[in-house]
PDB file of C-alpha atoms (C1' of nucleotides) in Angstrom:
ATOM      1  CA  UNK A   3       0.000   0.000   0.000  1.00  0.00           C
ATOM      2  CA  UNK A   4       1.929   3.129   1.164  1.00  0.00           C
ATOM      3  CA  UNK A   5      -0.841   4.956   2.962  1.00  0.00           C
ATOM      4  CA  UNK A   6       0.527   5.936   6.505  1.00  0.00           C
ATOM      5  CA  UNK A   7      -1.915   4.407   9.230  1.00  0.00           C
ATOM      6  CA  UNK A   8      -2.529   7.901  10.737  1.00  0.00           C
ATOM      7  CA  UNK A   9      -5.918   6.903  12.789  1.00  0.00           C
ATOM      8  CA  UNK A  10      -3.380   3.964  14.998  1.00  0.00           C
ATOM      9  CA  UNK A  11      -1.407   7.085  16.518  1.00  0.00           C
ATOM     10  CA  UNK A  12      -2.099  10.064  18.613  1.00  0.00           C
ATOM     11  CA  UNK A  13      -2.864  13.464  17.833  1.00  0.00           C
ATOM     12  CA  UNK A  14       0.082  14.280  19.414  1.00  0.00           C
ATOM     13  CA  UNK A  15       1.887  11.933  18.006  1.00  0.00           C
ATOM     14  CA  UNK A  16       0.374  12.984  14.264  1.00  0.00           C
ATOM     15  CA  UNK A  17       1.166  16.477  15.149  1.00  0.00           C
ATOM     16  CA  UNK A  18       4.792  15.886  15.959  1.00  0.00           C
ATOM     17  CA  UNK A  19       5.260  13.352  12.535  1.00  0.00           C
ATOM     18  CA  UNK A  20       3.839  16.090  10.340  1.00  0.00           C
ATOM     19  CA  UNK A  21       5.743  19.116  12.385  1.00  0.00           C
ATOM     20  CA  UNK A  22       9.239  16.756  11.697  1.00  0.00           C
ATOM     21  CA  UNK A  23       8.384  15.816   8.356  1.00  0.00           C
ATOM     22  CA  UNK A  24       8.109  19.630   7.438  1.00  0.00           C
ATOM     23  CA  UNK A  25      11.711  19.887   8.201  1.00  0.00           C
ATOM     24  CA  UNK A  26      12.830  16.819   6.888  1.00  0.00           C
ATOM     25  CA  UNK A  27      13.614  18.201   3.964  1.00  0.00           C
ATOM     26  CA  UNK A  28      16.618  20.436   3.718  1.00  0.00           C
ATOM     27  CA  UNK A  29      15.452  23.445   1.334  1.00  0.00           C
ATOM     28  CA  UNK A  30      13.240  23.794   4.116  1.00  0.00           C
ATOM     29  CA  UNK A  31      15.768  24.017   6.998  1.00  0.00           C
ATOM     30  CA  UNK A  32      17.674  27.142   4.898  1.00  0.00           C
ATOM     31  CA  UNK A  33      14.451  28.293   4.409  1.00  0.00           C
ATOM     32  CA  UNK A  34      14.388  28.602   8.166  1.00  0.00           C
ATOM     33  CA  UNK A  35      17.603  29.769   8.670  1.00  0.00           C
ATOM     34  CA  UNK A  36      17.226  32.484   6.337  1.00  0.00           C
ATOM     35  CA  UNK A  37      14.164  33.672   8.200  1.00  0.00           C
ATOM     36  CA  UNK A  38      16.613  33.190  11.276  1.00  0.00           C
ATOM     37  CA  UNK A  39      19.885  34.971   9.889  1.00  0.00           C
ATOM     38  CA  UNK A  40      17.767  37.902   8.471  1.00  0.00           C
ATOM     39  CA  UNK A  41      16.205  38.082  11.855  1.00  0.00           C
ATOM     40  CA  UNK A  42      12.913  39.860  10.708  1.00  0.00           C
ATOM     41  CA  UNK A  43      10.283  39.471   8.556  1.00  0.00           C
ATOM     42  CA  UNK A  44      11.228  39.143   4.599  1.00  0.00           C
ATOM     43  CA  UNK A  45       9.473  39.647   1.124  1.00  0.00           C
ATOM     44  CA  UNK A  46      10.453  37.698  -1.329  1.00  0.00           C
ATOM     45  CA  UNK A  47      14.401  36.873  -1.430  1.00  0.00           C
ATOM     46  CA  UNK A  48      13.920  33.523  -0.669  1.00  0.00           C
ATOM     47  CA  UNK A  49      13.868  32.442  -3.720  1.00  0.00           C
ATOM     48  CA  UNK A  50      17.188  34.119  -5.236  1.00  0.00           C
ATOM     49  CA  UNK A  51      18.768  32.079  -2.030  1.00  0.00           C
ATOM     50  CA  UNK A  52      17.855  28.740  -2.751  1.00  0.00           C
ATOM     51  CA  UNK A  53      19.130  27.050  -5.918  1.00  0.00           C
ATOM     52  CA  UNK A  54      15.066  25.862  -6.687  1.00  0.00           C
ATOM     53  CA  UNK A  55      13.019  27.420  -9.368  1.00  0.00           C
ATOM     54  CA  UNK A  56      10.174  29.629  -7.889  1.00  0.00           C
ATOM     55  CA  UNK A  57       7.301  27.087  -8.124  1.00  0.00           C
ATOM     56  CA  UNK A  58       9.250  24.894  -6.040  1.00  0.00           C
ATOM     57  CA  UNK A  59      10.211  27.381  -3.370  1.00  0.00           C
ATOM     58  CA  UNK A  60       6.427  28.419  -3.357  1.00  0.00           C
ATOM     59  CA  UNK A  61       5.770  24.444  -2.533  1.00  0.00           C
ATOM     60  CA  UNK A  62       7.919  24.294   0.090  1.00  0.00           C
ATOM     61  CA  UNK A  63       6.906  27.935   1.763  1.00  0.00           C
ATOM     62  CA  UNK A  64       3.505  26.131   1.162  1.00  0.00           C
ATOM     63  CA  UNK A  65       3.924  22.925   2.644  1.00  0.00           C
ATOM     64  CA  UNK A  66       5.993  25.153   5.987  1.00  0.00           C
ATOM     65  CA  UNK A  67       2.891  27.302   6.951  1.00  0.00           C
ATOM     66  CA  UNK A  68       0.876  24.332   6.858  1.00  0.00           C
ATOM     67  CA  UNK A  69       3.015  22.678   9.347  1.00  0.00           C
ATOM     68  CA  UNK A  70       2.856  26.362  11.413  1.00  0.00           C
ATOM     69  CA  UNK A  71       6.213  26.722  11.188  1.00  0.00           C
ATOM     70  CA  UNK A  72       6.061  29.785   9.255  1.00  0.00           C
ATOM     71  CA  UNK A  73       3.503  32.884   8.966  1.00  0.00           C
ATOM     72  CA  UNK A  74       2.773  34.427   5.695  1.00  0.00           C
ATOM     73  CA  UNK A  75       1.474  37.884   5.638  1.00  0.00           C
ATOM     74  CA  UNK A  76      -0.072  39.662   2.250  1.00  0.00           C
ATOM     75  CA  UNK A  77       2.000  42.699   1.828  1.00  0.00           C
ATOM     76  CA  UNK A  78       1.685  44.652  -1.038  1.00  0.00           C
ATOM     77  CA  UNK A  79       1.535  42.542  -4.162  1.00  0.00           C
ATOM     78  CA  UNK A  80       4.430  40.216  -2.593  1.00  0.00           C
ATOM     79  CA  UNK A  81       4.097  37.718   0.738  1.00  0.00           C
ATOM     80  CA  UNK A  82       5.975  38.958   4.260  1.00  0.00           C
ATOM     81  CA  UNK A  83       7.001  35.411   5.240  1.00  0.00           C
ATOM     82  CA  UNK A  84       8.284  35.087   9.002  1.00  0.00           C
ATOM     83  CA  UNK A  85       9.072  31.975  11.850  1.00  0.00           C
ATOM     84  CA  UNK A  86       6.111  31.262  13.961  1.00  0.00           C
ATOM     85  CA  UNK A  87       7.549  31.421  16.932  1.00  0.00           C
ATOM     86  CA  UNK A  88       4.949  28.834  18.623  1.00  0.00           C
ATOM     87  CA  UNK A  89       5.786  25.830  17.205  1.00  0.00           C
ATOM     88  CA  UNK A  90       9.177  26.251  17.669  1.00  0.00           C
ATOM     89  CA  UNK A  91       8.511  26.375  21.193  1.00  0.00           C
ATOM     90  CA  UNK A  92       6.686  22.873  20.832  1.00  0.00           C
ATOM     91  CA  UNK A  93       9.774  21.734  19.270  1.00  0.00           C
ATOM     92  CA  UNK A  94      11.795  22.559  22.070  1.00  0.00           C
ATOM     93  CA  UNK A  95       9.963  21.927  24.530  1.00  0.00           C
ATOM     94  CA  UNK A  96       9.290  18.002  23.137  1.00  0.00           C
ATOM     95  CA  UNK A  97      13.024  17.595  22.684  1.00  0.00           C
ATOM     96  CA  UNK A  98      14.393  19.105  25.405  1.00  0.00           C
ATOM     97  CA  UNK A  99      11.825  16.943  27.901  1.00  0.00           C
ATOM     98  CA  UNK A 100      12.709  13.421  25.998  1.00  0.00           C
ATOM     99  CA  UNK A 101      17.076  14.888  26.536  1.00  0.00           C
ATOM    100  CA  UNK A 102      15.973  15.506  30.355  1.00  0.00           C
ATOM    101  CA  UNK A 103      14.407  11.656  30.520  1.00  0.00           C
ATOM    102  CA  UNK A 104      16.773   9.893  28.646  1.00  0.00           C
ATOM    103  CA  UNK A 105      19.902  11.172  30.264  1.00  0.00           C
ATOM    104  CA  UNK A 106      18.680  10.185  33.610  1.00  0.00           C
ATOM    105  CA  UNK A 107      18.746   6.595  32.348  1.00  0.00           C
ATOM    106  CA  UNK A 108      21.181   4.113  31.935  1.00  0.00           C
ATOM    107  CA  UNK A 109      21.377   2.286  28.514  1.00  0.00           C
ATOM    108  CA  UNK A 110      23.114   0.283  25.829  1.00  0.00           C
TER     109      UNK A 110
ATOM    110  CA  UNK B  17      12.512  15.213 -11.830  1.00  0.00           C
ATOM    111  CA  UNK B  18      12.089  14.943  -8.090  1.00  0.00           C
ATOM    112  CA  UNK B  19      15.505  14.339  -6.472  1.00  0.00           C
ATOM    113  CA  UNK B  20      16.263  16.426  -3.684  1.00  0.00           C
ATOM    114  CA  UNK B  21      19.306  18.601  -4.772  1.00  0.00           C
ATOM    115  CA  UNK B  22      21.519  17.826  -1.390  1.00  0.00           C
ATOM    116  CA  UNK B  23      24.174  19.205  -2.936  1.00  0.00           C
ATOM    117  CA  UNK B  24      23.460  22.647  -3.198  1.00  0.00           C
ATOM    118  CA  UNK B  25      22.905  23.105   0.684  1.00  0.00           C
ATOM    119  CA  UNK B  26      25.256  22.592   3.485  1.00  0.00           C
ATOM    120  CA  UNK B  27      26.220  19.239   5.478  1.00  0.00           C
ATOM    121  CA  UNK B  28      24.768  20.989   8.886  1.00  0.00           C
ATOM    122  CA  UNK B  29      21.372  21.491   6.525  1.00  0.00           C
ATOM    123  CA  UNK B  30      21.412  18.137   5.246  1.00  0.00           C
ATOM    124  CA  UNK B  31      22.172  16.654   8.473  1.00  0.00           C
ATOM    125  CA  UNK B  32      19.223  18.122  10.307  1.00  0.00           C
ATOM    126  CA  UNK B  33      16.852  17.514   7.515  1.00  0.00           C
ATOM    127  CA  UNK B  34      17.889  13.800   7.560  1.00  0.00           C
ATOM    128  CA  UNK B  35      17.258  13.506  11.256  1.00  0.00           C
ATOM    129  CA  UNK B  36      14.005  15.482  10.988  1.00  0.00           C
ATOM    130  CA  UNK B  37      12.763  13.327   8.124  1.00  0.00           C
ATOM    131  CA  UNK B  38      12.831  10.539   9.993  1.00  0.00           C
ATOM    132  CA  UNK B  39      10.936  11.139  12.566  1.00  0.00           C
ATOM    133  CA  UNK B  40       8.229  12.652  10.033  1.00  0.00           C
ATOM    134  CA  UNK B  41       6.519  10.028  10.581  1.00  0.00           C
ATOM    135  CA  UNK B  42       3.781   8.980  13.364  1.00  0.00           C
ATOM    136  CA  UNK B  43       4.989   5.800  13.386  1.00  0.00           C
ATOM    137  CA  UNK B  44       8.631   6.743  14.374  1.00  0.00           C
ATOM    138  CA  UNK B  45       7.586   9.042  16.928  1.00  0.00           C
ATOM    139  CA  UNK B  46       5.873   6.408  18.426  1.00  0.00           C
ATOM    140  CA  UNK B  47       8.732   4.186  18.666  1.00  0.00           C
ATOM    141  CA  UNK B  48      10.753   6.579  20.068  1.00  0.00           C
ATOM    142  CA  UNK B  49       8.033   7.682  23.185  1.00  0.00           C
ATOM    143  CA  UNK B  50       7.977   4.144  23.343  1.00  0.00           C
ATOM    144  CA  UNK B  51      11.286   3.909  24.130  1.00  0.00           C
ATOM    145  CA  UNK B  52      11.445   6.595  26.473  1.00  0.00           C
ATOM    146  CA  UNK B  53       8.246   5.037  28.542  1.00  0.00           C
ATOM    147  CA  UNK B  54       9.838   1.811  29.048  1.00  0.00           C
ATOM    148  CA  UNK B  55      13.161   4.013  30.303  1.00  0.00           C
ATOM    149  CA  UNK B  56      15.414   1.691  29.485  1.00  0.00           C
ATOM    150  CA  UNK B  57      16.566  -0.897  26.403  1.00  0.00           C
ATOM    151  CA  UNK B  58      13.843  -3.179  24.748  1.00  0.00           C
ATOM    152  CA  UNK B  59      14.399  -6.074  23.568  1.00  0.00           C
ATOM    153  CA  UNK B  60      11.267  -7.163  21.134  1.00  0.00           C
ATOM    154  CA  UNK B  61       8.022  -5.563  21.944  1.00  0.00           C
ATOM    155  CA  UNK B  62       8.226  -2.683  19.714  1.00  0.00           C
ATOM    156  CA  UNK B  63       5.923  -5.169  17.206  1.00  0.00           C
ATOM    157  CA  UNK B  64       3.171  -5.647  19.671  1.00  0.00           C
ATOM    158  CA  UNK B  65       2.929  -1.848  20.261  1.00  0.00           C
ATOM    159  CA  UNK B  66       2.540  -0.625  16.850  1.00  0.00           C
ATOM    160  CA  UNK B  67      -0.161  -1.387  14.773  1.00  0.00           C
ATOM    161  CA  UNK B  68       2.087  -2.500  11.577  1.00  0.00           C
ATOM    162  CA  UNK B  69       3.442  -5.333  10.639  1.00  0.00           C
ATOM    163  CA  UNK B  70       6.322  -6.685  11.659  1.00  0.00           C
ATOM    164  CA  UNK B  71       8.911  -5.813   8.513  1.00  0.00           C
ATOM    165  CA  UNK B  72       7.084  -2.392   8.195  1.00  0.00           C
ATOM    166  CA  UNK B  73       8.249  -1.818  11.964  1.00  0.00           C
ATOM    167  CA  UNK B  74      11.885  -3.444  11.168  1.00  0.00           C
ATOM    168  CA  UNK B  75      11.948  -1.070   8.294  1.00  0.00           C
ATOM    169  CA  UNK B  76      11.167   1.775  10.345  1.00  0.00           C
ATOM    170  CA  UNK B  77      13.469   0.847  13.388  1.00  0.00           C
ATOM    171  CA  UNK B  78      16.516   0.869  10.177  1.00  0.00           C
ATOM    172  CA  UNK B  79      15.438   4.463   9.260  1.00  0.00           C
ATOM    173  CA  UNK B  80      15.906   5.576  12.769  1.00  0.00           C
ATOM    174  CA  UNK B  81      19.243   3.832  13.340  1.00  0.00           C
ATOM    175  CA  UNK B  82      20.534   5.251  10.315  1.00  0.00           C
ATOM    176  CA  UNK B  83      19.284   8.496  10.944  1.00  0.00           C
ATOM    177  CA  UNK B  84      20.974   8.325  14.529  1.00  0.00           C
ATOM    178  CA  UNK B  85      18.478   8.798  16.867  1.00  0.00           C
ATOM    179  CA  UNK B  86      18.378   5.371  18.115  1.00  0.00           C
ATOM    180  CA  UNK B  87      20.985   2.981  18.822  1.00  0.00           C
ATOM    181  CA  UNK B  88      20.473  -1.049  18.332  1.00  0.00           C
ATOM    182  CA  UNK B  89      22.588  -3.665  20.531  1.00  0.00           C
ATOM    183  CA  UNK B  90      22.348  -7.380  19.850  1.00  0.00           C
ATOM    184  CA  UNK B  91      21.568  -9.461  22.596  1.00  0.00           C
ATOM    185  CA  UNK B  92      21.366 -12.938  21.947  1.00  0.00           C
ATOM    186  CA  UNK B  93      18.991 -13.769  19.268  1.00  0.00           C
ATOM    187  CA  UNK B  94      17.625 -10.263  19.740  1.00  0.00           C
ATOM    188  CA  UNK B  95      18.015  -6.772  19.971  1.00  0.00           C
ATOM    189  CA  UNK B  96      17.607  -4.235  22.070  1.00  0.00           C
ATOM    190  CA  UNK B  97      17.141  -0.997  21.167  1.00  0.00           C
ATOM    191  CA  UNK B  98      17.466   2.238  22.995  1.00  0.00           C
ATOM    192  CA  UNK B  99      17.486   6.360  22.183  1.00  0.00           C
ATOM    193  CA  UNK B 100      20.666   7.628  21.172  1.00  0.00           C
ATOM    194  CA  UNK B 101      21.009  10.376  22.945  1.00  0.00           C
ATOM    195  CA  UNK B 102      23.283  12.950  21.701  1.00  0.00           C
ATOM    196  CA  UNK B 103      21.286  12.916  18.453  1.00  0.00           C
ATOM    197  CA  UNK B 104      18.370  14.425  20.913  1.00  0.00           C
ATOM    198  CA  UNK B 105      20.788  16.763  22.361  1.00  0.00           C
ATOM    199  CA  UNK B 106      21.568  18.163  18.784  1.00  0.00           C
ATOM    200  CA  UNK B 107      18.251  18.991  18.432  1.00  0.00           C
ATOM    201  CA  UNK B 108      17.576  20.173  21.744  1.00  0.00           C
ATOM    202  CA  UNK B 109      20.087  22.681  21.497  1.00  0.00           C
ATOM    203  CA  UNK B 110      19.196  23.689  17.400  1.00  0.00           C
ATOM    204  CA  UNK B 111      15.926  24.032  18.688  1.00  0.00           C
ATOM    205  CA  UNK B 112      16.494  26.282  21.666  1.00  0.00           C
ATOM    206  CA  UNK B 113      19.033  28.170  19.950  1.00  0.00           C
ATOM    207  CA  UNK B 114      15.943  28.924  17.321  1.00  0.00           C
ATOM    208  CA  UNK B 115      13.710  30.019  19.546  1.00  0.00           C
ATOM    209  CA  UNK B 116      15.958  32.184  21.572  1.00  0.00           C
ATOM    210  CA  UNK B 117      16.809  34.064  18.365  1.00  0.00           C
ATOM    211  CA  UNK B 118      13.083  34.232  17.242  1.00  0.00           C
ATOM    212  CA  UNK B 119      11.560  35.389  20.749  1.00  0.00           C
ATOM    213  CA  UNK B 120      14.304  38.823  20.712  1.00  0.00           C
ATOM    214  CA  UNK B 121      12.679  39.912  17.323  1.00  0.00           C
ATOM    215  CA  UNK B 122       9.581  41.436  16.199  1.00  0.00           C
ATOM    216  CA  UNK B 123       7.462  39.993  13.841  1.00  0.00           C
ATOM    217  CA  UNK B 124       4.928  39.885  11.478  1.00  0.00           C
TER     218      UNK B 124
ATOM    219  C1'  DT C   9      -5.582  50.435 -18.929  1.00  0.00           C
ATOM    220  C1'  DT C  10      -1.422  48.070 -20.147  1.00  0.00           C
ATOM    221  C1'  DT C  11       2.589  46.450 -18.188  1.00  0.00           C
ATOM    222  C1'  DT C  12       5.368  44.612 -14.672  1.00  0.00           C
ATOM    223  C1'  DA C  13       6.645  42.090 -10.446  1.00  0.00           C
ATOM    224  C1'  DA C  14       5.653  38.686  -6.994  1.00  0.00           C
ATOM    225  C1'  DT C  15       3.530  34.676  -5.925  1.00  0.00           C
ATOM    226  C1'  DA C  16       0.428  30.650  -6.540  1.00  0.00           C
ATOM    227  C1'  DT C  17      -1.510  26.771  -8.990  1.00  0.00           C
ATOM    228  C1'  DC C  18      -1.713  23.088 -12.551  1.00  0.00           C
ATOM    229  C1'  DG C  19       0.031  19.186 -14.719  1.00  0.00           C
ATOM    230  C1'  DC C  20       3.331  15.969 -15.258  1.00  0.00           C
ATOM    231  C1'  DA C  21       7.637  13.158 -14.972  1.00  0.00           C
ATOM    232  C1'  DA C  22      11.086  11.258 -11.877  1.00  0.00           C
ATOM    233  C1'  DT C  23      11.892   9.499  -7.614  1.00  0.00           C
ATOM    234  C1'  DA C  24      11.089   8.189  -2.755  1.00  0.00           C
ATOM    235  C1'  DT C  25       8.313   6.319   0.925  1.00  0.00           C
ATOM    236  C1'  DT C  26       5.215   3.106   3.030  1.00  0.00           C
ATOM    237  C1'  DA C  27       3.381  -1.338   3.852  1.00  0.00           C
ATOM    238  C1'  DC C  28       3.547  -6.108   3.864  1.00  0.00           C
ATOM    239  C1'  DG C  29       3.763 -11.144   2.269  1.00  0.00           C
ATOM    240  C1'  DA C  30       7.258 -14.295   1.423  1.00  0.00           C
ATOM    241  C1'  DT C  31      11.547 -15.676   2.570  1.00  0.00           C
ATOM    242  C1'  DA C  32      16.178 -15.530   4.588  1.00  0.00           C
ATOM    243  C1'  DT C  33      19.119 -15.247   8.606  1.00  0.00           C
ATOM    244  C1'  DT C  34      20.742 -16.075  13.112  1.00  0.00           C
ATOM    245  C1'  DG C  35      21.116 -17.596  17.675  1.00  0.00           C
ATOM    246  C1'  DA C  36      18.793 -20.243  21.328  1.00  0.00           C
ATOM    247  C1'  DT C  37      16.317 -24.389  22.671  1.00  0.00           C
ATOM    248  C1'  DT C  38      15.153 -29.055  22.397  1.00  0.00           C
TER     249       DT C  38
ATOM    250  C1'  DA D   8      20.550 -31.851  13.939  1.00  0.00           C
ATOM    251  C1'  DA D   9      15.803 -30.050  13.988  1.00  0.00           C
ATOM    252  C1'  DT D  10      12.949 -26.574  15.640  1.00  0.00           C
ATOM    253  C1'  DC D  11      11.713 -22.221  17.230  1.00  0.00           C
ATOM    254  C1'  DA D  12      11.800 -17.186  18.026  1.00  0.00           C
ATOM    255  C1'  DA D  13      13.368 -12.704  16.722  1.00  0.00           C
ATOM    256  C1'  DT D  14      14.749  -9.913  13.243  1.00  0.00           C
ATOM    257  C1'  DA D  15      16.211  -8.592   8.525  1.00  0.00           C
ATOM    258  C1'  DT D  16      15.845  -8.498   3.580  1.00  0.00           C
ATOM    259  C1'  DC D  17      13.569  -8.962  -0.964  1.00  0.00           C
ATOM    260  C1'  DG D  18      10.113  -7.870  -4.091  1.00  0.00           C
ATOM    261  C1'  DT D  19       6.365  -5.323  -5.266  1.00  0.00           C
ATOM    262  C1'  DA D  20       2.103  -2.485  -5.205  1.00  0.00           C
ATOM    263  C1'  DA D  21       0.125   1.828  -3.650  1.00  0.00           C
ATOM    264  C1'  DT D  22       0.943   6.335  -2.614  1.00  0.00           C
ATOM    265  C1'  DA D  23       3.528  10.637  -1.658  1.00  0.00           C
ATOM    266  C1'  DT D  24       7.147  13.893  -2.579  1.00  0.00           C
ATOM    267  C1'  DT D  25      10.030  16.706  -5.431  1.00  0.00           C
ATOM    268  C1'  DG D  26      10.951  19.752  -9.145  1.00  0.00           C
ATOM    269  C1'  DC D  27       9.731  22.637 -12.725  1.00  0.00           C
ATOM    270  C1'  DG D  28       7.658  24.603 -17.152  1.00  0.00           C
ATOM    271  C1'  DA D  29       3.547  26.735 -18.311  1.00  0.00           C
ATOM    272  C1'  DT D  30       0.070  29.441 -16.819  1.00  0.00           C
ATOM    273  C1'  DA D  31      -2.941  31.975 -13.632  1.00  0.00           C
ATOM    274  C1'  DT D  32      -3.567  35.532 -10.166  1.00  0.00           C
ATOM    275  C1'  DT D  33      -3.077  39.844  -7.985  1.00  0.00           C
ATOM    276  C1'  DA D  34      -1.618  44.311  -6.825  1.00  0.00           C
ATOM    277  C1'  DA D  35       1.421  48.032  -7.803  1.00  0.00           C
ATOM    278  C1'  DA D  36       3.523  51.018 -11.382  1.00  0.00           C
ATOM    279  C1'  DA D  37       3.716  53.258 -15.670  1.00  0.00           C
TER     280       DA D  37
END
DNA sequence: TTTTAATATCGCAATATTACGATATTGATT
DNA sequence: AATCAATATCGTAATATTGCGATATTAAAA
């Protein structure tokens, strides 16, 4: 088949899949670290930076605000595209609780 | 075409998209809470958890290993698995280090 | 109002992922 | 040695992702 089983896991866990797959792709992460590096909000460079055609770049803005890991705001005729803060915070928050369990363990 | 042009982005990027990817998937999360529940090395029971058979679970315990972000020991006949925990600590601190640069900015 | 610039959507080809039955492997048990 | 239990690998079908040319959309500029 190939259809993922979503209904046998968690929202959570659903949430967290879809939140990781959204990164899992690395024009994505310099997406992100553009955002970062520029520190503010940013029109429409992204494209020159990445070495994608625009439709592609568009996809993978696209497919990063659906995951709410970035905000797009109308602007003009061009999009103000920025990190949403939030779900960053899930991130780090879900990692840095499964670092504070697992060290306390003994293992392998 | 569809392959993912790794080359054009950096080995930090490609790294953290890697790790990222696989865990973008609700199955892989759920092996890995699993393995933080039981607190400790399992030996077999991952099969009996999921709701997947058992080569679509072996397939999926690969993608983690190879991804890092859980290490597999053999014991006997079989093997026990645990979280590999500096890969969590790489994306503890990428993650904090995000959202410490994102909270000292305005925004959209 | 025509043009231009920025972005999105469509359609499609190439490739990758997901799932699992069948089968292989490997070490323990009998 | 034969059997069993745990896990891995192979092969393959179904589906999803990736990338981009062509085209649409939309708002500003000329």
């Amino acid at each position: 088949m190939g259809a993922s089983k979503t209904d046998y896991f968690t929202e959570q866990q659903n949430q967290m899949a879809t939140i990781a797959k959204a990164l899992g792709h690395p024009a994505r992460i310099a997406i992100i670290e553009h955002l970062l590096k520029v520190n503010a909000c940013i029109c429409s460079d992204i494209v020159d930076e990445l070495p994608l055609a625009q439709p592609t770049v568009s996809q993978h803005l696209k497919e990063l605000k659906n995951a709410g890991l970035i905000k797009g705001n109308i602007e003009g005729n061009s999009i103000c595209y920025c990190i949403d803060e939030k779900t960053f915070q899930l991130l780090n928050g879900y990692f840095s609780n499964i670092v504070n369990t697992v060290t306390s363990q003994k293992c392998c």
